[in-house]
Amino acid sequence: SSPALYSVSASATISEALSVMDEHQVHHLVIMAEKNVAGLVDLRWLLDWLHKHEGDAMSQSLIHVKLPAFLTASPETDAHQLARLMLAHQLNAALVVDAKGAAAGIVTSTDYLRLYASAGRHEGTV
């Protein structure tokens, strides 16, 4: 997983969320309500939401947006089981939370591709 996490408050606007993602060149953003995780959004979801809601959607606060479902995992979660869950729910990321429920990292489908590609280097060409 990637330990680099970026978050915004649930009171942030869609515009602010996109700015944070752009500033840090990330595709996933943790949404926080006070000290609790309220959601996980990706760039594709935000852009799709904007397309569907147009008008003053950029100034809409995330607190008033129905956020997408997201998976959580602990650092001890079996990677194969997490991959199966991500595929079953058609999600490209899962939030890793520590024992206290705090966000600790994000596992993405790209992480799995990197892992597969790394393992494949030792096995020759396809």
GROMACS .gro file of C-alpha atoms in nm:
model
  126
    1SER     CA    1   0.000   0.000   0.000
    2SER     CA    2   0.097   0.359  -0.035
    3PRO     CA    3   0.144   0.533   0.300
    4ALA     CA    4   0.113   0.874   0.128
    5LEU     CA    5  -0.239   0.983   0.219
    6TYR     CA    6  -0.406   1.308   0.137
    7SER     CA    7  -0.734   1.410   0.287
    8VAL     CA    8  -0.986   1.688   0.303
    9SER     CA    9  -1.260   1.767   0.546
   10ALA     CA   10  -1.614   1.665   0.458
   11SER     CA   11  -1.693   2.037   0.461
   12ALA     CA   12  -1.453   2.095   0.168
   13THR     CA   13  -1.597   2.168  -0.174
   14ILE     CA   14  -1.557   1.952  -0.482
   15SER     CA   15  -1.328   2.222  -0.618
   16GLU     CA   16  -1.106   2.207  -0.310
   17ALA     CA   17  -1.089   1.827  -0.329
   18LEU     CA   18  -0.982   1.842  -0.694
   19SER     CA   19  -0.722   2.108  -0.610
   20VAL     CA   20  -0.566   1.888  -0.339
   21MET     CA   21  -0.555   1.594  -0.579
   22ASP     CA   22  -0.397   1.807  -0.850
   23GLU     CA   23  -0.145   1.966  -0.612
   24HIS     CA   24  -0.023   1.628  -0.488
   25GLN     CA   25  -0.070   1.443  -0.820
   26VAL     CA   26  -0.286   1.171  -0.658
   27HIS     CA   27  -0.599   0.992  -0.775
   28HIS     CA   28  -0.747   0.906  -0.434
   29LEU     CA   29  -0.852   1.128  -0.148
   30VAL     CA   30  -0.966   1.040   0.204
   31ILE     CA   31  -1.267   1.239   0.325
   32MET     CA   32  -1.261   1.315   0.698
   33ALA     CA   33  -1.546   1.414   0.929
   34GLU     CA   34  -1.368   1.553   1.231
   35LYS     CA   35  -1.123   1.274   1.323
   36ASN     CA   36  -1.320   0.994   1.153
   37VAL     CA   37  -1.290   0.858   0.801
   38ALA     CA   38  -1.608   0.948   0.612
   39GLY     CA   39  -1.512   0.821   0.270
   40LEU     CA   40  -1.263   0.753  -0.004
   41VAL     CA   41  -1.305   0.909  -0.347
   42ASP     CA   42  -1.106   0.880  -0.665
   43LEU     CA   43  -1.056   1.129  -0.944
   44ARG     CA   44  -1.269   0.934  -1.190
   45TRP     CA   45  -1.563   0.930  -0.946
   46LEU     CA   46  -1.534   1.304  -0.879
   47LEU     CA   47  -1.522   1.387  -1.250
   48ASP     CA   48  -1.822   1.162  -1.318
   49TRP     CA   49  -2.013   1.326  -1.032
   50LEU     CA   50  -1.932   1.671  -1.173
   51HIS     CA   51  -2.050   1.568  -1.519
   52LYS     CA   52  -2.385   1.446  -1.378
   53HIS     CA   53  -2.448   1.750  -1.157
   54GLU     CA   54  -2.311   2.042  -1.361
   55GLY     CA   55  -2.423   2.393  -1.263
   56ASP     CA   56  -2.261   2.502  -0.937
   57ALA     CA   57  -2.133   2.149  -0.864
   58MET     CA   58  -1.775   2.271  -0.808
   59SER     CA   59  -1.890   2.472  -0.506
   60GLN     CA   60  -2.089   2.182  -0.359
   61SER     CA   61  -1.963   2.071  -0.017
   62LEU     CA   62  -1.870   1.703   0.015
   63ILE     CA   63  -2.085   1.684   0.328
   64HIS     CA   64  -2.390   1.715   0.100
   65VAL     CA   65  -2.271   1.456  -0.153
   66LYS     CA   66  -2.354   1.087  -0.131
   67LEU     CA   67  -2.003   0.944  -0.131
   68PRO     CA   68  -1.931   0.610  -0.300
   69ALA     CA   69  -1.893   0.284  -0.109
   70PHE     CA   70  -1.535   0.196  -0.019
   71LEU     CA   71  -1.345  -0.098   0.123
   72THR     CA   72  -1.130  -0.090   0.433
   73ALA     CA   73  -0.858  -0.333   0.528
   74SER     CA   74  -0.618  -0.370   0.816
   75PRO     CA   75  -0.243  -0.402   0.767
   76GLU     CA   76  -0.289  -0.775   0.842
   77THR     CA   77  -0.551  -0.831   0.570
   78ASP     CA   78  -0.455  -1.104   0.323
   79ALA     CA   79  -0.359  -0.937  -0.006
   80HIS     CA   80  -0.526  -1.206  -0.217
   81GLN     CA   81  -0.852  -1.174  -0.025
   82LEU     CA   82  -0.842  -0.794  -0.061
   83ALA     CA   83  -0.783  -0.827  -0.435
   84ARG     CA   84  -1.083  -1.060  -0.464
   85LEU     CA   85  -1.302  -0.814  -0.270
   86MET     CA   86  -1.188  -0.522  -0.485
   87LEU     CA   87  -1.273  -0.719  -0.800
   88ALA     CA   88  -1.608  -0.839  -0.664
   89HIS     CA   89  -1.714  -0.485  -0.574
   90GLN     CA   90  -1.553  -0.331  -0.885
   91LEU     CA   91  -1.341  -0.094  -0.678
   92ASN     CA   92  -0.991   0.013  -0.774
   93ALA     CA   93  -0.878   0.102  -0.422
   94ALA     CA   94  -0.913   0.009  -0.057
   95LEU     CA   95  -0.831   0.216   0.248
   96VAL     CA   96  -0.594   0.061   0.500
   97VAL     CA   97  -0.687   0.155   0.857
   98ASP     CA   98  -0.487   0.088   1.171
   99ALA     CA   99  -0.614  -0.065   1.496
  100LYS     CA  100  -0.743   0.276   1.609
  101GLY     CA  101  -0.943   0.325   1.288
  102ALA     CA  102  -0.709   0.590   1.149
  103ALA     CA  103  -0.624   0.590   0.779
  104ALA     CA  104  -0.280   0.431   0.731
  105GLY     CA  105  -0.252   0.380   0.355
  106ILE     CA  106  -0.429   0.304   0.029
  107VAL     CA  107  -0.402  -0.014  -0.176
  108THR     CA  108  -0.485   0.038  -0.543
  109SER     CA  109  -0.519  -0.184  -0.845
  110THR     CA  110  -0.195  -0.025  -0.966
  111ASP     CA  111  -0.021  -0.160  -0.655
  112TYR     CA  112  -0.131  -0.509  -0.756
  113LEU     CA  113  -0.007  -0.457  -1.111
  114ARG     CA  114   0.332  -0.342  -0.981
  115LEU     CA  115   0.352  -0.645  -0.752
  116TYR     CA  116   0.261  -0.880  -1.038
  117ALA     CA  117   0.508  -0.714  -1.274
  118SER     CA  118   0.783  -0.733  -1.012
  119ALA     CA  119   0.722  -1.104  -0.950
  120GLY     CA  120   0.708  -1.166  -1.325
  121ARG     CA  121   1.058  -1.026  -1.380
  122HIS     CA  122   1.199  -1.334  -1.216
  123GLU     CA  123   0.999  -1.576  -1.427
  124GLY     CA  124   1.100  -1.472  -1.779
  125THR     CA  125   0.895  -1.337  -2.064
  126VAL     CA  126   0.530  -1.405  -2.137
   0.00000   0.00000   0.00000
